[in-house]
PDB file of C-alpha atoms in Angstrom:
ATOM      1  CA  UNK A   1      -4.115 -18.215  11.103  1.00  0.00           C
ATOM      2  CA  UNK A   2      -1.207 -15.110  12.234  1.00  0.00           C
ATOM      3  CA  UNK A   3      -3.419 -12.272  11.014  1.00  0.00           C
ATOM      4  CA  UNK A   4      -7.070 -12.995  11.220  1.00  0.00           C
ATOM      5  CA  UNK A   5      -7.856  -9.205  10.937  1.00  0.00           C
ATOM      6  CA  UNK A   6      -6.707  -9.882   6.844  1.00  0.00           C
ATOM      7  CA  UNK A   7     -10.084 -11.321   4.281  1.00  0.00           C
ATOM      8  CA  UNK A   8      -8.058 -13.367   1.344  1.00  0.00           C
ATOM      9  CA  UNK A   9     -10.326 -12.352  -1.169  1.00  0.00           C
ATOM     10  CA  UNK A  10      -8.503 -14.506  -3.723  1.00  0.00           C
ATOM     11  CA  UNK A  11      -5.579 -16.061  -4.942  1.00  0.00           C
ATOM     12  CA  UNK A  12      -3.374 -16.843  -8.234  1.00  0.00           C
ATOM     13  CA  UNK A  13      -0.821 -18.647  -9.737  1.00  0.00           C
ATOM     14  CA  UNK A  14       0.413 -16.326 -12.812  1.00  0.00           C
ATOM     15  CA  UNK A  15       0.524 -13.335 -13.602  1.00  0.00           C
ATOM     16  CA  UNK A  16      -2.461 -13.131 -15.973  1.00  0.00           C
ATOM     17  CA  UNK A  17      -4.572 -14.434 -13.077  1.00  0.00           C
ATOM     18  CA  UNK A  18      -3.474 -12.197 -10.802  1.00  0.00           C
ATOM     19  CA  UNK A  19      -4.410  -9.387 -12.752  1.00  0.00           C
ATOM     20  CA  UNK A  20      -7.900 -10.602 -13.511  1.00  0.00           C
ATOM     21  CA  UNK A  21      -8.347 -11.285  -9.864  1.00  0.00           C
ATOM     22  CA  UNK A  22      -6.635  -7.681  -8.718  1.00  0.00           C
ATOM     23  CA  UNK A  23      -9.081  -5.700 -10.737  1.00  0.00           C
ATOM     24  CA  UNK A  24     -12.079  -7.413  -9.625  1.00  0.00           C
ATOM     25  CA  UNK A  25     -11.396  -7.483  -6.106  1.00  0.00           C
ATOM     26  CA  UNK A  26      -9.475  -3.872  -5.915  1.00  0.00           C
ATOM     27  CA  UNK A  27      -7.668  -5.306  -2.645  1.00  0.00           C
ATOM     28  CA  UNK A  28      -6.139  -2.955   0.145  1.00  0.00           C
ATOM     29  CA  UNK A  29      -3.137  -5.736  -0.192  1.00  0.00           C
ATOM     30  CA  UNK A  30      -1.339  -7.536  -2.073  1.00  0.00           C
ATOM     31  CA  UNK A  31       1.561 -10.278  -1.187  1.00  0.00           C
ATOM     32  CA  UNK A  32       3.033 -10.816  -4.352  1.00  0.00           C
ATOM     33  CA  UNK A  33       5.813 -13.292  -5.385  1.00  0.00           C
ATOM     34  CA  UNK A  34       8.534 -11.474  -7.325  1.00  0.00           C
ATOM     35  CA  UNK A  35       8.784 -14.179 -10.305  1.00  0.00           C
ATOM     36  CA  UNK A  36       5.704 -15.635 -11.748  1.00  0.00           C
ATOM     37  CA  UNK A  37       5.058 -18.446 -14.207  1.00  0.00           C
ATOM     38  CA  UNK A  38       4.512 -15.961 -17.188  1.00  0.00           C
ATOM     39  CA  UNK A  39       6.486 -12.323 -15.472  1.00  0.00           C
ATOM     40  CA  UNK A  40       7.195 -10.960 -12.870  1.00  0.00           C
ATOM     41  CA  UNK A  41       5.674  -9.061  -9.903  1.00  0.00           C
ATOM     42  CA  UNK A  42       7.512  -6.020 -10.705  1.00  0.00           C
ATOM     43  CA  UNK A  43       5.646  -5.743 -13.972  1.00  0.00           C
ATOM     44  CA  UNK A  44       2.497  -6.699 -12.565  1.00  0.00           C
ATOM     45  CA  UNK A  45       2.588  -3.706 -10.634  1.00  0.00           C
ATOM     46  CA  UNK A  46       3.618  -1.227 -13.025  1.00  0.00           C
ATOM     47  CA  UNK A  47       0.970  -2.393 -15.031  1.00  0.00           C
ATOM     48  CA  UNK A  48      -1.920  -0.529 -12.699  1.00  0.00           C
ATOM     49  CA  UNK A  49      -1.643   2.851 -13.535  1.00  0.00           C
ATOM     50  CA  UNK A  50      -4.140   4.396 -11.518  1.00  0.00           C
ATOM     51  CA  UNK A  51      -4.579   1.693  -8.640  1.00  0.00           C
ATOM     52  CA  UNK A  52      -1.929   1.685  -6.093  1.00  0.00           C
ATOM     53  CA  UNK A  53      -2.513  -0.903  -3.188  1.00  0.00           C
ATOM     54  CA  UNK A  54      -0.131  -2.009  -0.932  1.00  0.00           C
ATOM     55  CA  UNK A  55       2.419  -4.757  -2.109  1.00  0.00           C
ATOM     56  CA  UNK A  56       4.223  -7.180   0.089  1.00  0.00           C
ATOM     57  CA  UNK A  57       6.743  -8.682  -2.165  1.00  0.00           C
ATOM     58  CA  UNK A  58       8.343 -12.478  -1.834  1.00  0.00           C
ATOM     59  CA  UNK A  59      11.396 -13.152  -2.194  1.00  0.00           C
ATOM     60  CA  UNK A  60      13.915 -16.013  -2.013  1.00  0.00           C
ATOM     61  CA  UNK A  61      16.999 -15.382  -0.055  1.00  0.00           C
ATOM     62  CA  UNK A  62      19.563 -13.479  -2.259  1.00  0.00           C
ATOM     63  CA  UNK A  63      21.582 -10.708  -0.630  1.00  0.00           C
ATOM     64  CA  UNK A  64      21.342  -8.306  -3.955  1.00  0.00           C
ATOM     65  CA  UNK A  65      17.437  -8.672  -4.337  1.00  0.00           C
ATOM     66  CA  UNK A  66      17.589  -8.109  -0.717  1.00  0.00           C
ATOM     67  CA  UNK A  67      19.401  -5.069  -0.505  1.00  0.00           C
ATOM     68  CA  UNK A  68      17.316  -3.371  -3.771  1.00  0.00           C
ATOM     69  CA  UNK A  69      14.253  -4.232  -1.669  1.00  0.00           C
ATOM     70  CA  UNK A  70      15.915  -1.647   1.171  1.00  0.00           C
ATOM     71  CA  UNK A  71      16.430   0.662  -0.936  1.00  0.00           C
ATOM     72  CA  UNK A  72      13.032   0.820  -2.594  1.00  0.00           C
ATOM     73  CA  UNK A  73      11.880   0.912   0.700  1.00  0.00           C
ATOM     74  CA  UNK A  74       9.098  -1.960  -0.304  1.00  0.00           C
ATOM     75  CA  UNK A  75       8.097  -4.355   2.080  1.00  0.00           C
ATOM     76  CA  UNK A  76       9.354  -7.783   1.769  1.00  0.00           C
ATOM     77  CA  UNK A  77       8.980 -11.298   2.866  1.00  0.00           C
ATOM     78  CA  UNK A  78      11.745 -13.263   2.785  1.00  0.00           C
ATOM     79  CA  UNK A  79      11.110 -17.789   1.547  1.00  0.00           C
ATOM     80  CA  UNK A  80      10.644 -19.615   3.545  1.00  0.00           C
ATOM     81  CA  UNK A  81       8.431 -17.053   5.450  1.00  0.00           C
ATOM     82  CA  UNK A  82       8.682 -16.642   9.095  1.00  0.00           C
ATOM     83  CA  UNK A  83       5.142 -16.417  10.571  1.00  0.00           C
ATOM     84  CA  UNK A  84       6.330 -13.524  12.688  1.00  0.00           C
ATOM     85  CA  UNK A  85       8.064 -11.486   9.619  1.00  0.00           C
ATOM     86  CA  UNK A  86       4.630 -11.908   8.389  1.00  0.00           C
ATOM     87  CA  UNK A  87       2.870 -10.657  11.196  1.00  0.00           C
ATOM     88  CA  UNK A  88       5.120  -7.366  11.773  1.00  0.00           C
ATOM     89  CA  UNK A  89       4.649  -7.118   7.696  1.00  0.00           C
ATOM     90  CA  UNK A  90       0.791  -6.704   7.687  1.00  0.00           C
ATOM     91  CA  UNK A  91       1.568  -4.751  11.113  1.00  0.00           C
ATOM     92  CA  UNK A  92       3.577  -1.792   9.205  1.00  0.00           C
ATOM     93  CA  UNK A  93       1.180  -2.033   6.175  1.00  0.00           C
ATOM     94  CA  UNK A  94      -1.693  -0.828   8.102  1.00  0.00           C
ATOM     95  CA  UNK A  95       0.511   2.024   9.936  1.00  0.00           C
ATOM     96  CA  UNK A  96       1.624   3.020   6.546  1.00  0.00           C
ATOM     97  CA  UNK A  97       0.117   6.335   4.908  1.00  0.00           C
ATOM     98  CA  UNK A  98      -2.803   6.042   2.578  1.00  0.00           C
ATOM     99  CA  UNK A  99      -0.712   8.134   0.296  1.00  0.00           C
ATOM    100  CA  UNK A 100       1.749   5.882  -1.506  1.00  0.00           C
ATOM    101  CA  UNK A 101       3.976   6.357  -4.778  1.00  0.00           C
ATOM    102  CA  UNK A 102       4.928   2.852  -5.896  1.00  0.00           C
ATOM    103  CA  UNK A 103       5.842   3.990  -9.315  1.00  0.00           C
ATOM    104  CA  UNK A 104       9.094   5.488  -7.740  1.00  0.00           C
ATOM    105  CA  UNK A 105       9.889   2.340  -5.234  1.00  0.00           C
ATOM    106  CA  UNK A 106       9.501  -0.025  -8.319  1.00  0.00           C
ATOM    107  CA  UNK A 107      12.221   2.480 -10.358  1.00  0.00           C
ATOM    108  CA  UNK A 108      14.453   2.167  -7.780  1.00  0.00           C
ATOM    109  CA  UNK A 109      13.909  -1.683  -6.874  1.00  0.00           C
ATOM    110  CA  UNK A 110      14.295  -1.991 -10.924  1.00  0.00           C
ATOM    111  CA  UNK A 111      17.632  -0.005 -10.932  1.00  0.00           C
ATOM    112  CA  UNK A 112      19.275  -1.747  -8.347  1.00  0.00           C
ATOM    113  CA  UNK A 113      18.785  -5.220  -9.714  1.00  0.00           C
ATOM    114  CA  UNK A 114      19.906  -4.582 -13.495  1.00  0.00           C
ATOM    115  CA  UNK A 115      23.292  -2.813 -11.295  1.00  0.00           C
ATOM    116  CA  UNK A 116      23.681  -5.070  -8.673  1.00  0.00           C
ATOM    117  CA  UNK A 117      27.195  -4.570  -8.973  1.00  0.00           C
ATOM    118  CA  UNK A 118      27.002  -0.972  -8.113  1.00  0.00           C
ATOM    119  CA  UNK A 119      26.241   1.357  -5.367  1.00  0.00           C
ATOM    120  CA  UNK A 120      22.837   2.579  -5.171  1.00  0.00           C
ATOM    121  CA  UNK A 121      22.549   5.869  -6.702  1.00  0.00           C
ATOM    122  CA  UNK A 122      19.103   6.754  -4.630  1.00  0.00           C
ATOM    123  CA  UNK A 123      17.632   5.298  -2.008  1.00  0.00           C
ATOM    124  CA  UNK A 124      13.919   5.492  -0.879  1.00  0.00           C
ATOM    125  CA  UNK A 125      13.040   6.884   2.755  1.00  0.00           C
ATOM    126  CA  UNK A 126       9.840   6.759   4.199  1.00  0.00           C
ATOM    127  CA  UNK A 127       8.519   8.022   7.408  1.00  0.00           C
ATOM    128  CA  UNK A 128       4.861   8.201   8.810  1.00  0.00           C
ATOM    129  CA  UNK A 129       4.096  11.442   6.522  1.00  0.00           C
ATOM    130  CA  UNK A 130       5.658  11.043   3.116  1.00  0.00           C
ATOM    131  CA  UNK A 131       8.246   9.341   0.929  1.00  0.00           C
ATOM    132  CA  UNK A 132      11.683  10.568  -0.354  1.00  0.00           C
ATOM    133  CA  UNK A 133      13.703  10.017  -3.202  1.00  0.00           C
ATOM    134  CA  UNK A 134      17.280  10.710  -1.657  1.00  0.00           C
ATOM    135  CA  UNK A 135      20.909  10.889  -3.509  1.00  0.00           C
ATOM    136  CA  UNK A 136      23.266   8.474  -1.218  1.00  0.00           C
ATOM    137  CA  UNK A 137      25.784  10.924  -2.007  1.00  0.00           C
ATOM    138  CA  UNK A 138      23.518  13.436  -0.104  1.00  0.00           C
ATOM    139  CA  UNK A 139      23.326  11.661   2.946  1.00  0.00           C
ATOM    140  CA  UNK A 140      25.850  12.417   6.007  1.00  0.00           C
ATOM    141  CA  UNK A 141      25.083  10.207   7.944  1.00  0.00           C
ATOM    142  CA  UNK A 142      22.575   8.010  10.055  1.00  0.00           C
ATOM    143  CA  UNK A 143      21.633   7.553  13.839  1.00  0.00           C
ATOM    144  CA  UNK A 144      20.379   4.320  15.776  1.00  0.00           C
ATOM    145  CA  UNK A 145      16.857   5.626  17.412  1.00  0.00           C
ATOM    146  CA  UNK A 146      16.203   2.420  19.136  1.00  0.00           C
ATOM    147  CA  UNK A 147      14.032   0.596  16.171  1.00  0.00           C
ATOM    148  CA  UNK A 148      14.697   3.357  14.257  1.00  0.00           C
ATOM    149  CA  UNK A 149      17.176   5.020  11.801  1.00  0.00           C
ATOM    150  CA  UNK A 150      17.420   9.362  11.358  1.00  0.00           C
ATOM    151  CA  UNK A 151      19.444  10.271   7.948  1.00  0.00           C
ATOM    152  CA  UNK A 152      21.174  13.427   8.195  1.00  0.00           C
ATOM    153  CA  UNK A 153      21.208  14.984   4.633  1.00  0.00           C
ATOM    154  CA  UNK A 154      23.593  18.004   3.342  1.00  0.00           C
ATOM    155  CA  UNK A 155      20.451  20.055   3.429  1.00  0.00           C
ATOM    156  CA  UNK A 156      20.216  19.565   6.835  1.00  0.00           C
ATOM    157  CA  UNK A 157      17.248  17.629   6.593  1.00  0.00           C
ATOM    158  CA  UNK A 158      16.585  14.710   8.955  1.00  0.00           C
ATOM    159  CA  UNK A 159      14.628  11.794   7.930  1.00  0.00           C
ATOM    160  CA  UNK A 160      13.336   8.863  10.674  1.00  0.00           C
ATOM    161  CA  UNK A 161      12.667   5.947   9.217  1.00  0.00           C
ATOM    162  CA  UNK A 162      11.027   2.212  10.983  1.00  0.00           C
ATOM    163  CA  UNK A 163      14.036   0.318  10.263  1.00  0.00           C
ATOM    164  CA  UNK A 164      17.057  -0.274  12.591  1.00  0.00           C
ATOM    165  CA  UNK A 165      20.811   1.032  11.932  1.00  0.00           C
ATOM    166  CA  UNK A 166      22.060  -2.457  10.699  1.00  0.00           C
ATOM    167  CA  UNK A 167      19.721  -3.054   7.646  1.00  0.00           C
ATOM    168  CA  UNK A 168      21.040   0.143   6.457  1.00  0.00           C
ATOM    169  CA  UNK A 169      24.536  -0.669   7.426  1.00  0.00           C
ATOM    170  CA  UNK A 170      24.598  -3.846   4.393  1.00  0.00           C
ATOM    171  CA  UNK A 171      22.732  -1.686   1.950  1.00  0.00           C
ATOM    172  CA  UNK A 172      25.323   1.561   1.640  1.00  0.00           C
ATOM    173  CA  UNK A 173      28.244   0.990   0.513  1.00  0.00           C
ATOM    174  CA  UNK A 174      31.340  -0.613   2.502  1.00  0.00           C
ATOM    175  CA  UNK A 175      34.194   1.850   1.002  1.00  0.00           C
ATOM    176  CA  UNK A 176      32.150   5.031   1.704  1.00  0.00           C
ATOM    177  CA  UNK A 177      30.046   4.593   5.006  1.00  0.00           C
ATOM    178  CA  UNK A 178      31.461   3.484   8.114  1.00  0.00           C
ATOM    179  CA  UNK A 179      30.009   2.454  11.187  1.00  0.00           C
ATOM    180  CA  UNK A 180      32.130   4.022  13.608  1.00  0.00           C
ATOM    181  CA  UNK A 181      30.181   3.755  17.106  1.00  0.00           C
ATOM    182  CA  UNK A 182      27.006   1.745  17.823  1.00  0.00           C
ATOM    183  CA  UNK A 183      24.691   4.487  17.007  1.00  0.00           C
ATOM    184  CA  UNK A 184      26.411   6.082  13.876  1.00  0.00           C
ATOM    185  CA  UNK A 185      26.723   5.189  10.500  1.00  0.00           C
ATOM    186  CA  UNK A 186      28.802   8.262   8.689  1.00  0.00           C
ATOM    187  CA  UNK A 187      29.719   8.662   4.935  1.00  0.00           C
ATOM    188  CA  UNK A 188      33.360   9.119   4.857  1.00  0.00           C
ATOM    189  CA  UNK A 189      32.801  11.671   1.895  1.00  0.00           C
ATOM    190  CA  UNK A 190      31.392  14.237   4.444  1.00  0.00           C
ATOM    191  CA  UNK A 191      34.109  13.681   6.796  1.00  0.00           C
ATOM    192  CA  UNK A 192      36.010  17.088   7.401  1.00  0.00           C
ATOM    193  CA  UNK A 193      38.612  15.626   9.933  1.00  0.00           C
ATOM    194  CA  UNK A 194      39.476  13.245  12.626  1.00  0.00           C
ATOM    195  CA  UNK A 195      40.273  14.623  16.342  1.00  0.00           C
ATOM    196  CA  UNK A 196      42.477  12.140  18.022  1.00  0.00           C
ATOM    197  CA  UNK A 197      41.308  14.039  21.523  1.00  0.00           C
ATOM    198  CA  UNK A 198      38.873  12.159  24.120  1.00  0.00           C
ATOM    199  CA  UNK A 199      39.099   8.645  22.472  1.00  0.00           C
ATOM    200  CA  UNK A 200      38.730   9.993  18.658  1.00  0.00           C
ATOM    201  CA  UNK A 201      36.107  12.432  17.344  1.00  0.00           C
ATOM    202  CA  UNK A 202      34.763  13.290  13.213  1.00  0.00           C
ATOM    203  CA  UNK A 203      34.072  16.419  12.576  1.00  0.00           C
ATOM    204  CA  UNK A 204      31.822  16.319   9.446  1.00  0.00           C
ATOM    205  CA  UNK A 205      30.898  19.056   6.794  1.00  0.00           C
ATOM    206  CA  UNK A 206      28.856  20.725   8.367  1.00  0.00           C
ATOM    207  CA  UNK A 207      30.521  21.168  11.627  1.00  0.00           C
ATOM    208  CA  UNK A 208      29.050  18.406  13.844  1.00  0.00           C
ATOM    209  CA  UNK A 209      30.952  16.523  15.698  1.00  0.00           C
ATOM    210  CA  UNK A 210      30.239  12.462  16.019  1.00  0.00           C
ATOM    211  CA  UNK A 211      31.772  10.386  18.469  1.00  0.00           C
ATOM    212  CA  UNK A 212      34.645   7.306  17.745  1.00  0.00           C
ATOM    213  CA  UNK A 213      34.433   3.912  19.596  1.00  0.00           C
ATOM    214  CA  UNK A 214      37.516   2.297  20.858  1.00  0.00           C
ATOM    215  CA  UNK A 215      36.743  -0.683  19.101  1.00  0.00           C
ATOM    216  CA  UNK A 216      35.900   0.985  15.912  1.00  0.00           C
ATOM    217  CA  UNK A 217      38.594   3.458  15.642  1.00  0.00           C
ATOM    218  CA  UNK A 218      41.371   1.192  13.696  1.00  0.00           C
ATOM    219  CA  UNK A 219      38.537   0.409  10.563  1.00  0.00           C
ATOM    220  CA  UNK A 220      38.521   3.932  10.408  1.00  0.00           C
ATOM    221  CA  UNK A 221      41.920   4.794   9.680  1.00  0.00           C
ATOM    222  CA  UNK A 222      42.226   1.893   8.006  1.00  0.00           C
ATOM    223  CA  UNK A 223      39.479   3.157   5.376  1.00  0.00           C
ATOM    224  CA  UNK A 224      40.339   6.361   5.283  1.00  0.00           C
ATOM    225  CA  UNK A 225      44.035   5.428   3.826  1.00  0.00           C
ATOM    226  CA  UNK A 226      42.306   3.028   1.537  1.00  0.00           C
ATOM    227  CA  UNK A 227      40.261   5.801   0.239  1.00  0.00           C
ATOM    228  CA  UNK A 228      43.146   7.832  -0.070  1.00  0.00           C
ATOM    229  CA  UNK A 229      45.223   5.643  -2.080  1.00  0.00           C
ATOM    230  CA  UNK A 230      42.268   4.485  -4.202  1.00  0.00           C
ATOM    231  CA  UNK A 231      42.244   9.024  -5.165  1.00  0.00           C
ATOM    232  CA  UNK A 232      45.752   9.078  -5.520  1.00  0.00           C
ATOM    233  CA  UNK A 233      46.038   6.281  -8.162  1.00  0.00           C
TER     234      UNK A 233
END
């Protein structure tokens, strides 16, 4: 009915039928609930070693599956599904690259639901051209590009990703990014200094110098002596 350019070429209820029905029909893509009656859709996947479609995972509504599924950088639907998430889902899934390495988004996914208590170690990036495996640690910071988000790395790398500055900002973690103007999202680990001149100006590690808001400026001091005292215990 929303994408009548997609041929359901079959369906299934476990995850033994969904196998069966996988290998015969070899489909271009897959929307796949993450828990079925006998596994899940995570091993399901990992159990095709050579074929690699696309997977649309669904989800129910839980902020840590969520946030694992952002930094796998798999696509996602959330329950009860929006017909308009779904549209803008099978939208980006024919954009995407033929080439695709899900063995590395399900490692991540899997890592950051067994620790959902701790911050990612690596996060997935994706652009139009290939996909990255990058150390949070590595990354500087990141820049609203309209619909888009560019990660800055310590390499000085830049990576543009299709997602917008805010799904980013719930995924990394509170105590060591910051967003600290509208269109910046910095890791307070790269930070070299703060310039109180014009309004309030970082200078990060390697030299660059981002821009304060007003209205952000007091949740960065306030983290940065947080920080502090959290090193000095």
């Amino acid at each position: 009915m929303y994408c009548p350019q997609i041929e359901l070429v079959g369906e299934a209820q476990s995850m033994s039928e969904a196998r069966v029905s996988i290998l015969k029909y070899q489909p271009d893509l897959i929307f796949l609930d993450v828990e079925l009656g006998d596994g899940t859709g995570i091993e399901l996947v990992q159990s095709f070693k050579k074929f690699q479609p696309h997977v649309i995972f669904i989800t129910a509504h839980d902020k840590y599956a969520i946030d694992a599924f952002h930094c796998s950088a798999l696509d996602f639907l959330l329950k009860p599904i929006d017909p308009e998430d779904l549209v803008d889902a099978v939208r980006k899934a024919k954009q995407l690259s033929s080439i695709q390495d899900l063995d590395k988004q399900i490692k991540v996914l899997e890592e950051r639901l067994v620790n959902v208590n701790q911050e990612p170690n690596k996060i997935v990036l994706s652009d139009a051209e290939s996909m990255y495996l990058v150390k949070v640690n590595d990354i500087l910071w990141c820049t609203a590009e309209g619909s888009y988000t560019k990660f800055n790395l310590v390499d000085g790398s830049e990576i543009l990703v299709s997602k917008n500055l805010k799904s980013y900002e719930g995924v990394l973690d509170g105590d060591k990014f910051l967003r600290i103007h509208h269109s910046y999202l910095v890791n307070i680990q790269h930070i070299k200094r703060f310039e109180r001149s014009e309004g309030g100006m970082l200078v990060m590690d390697n030299d660059r110098i981002l821009p304060v808001s007003v209205r952000k400026k007091d949740n960065l001091m306030q983290l940065l002596k947080n920080w502090n005292s959290t090193l000095i215990k």
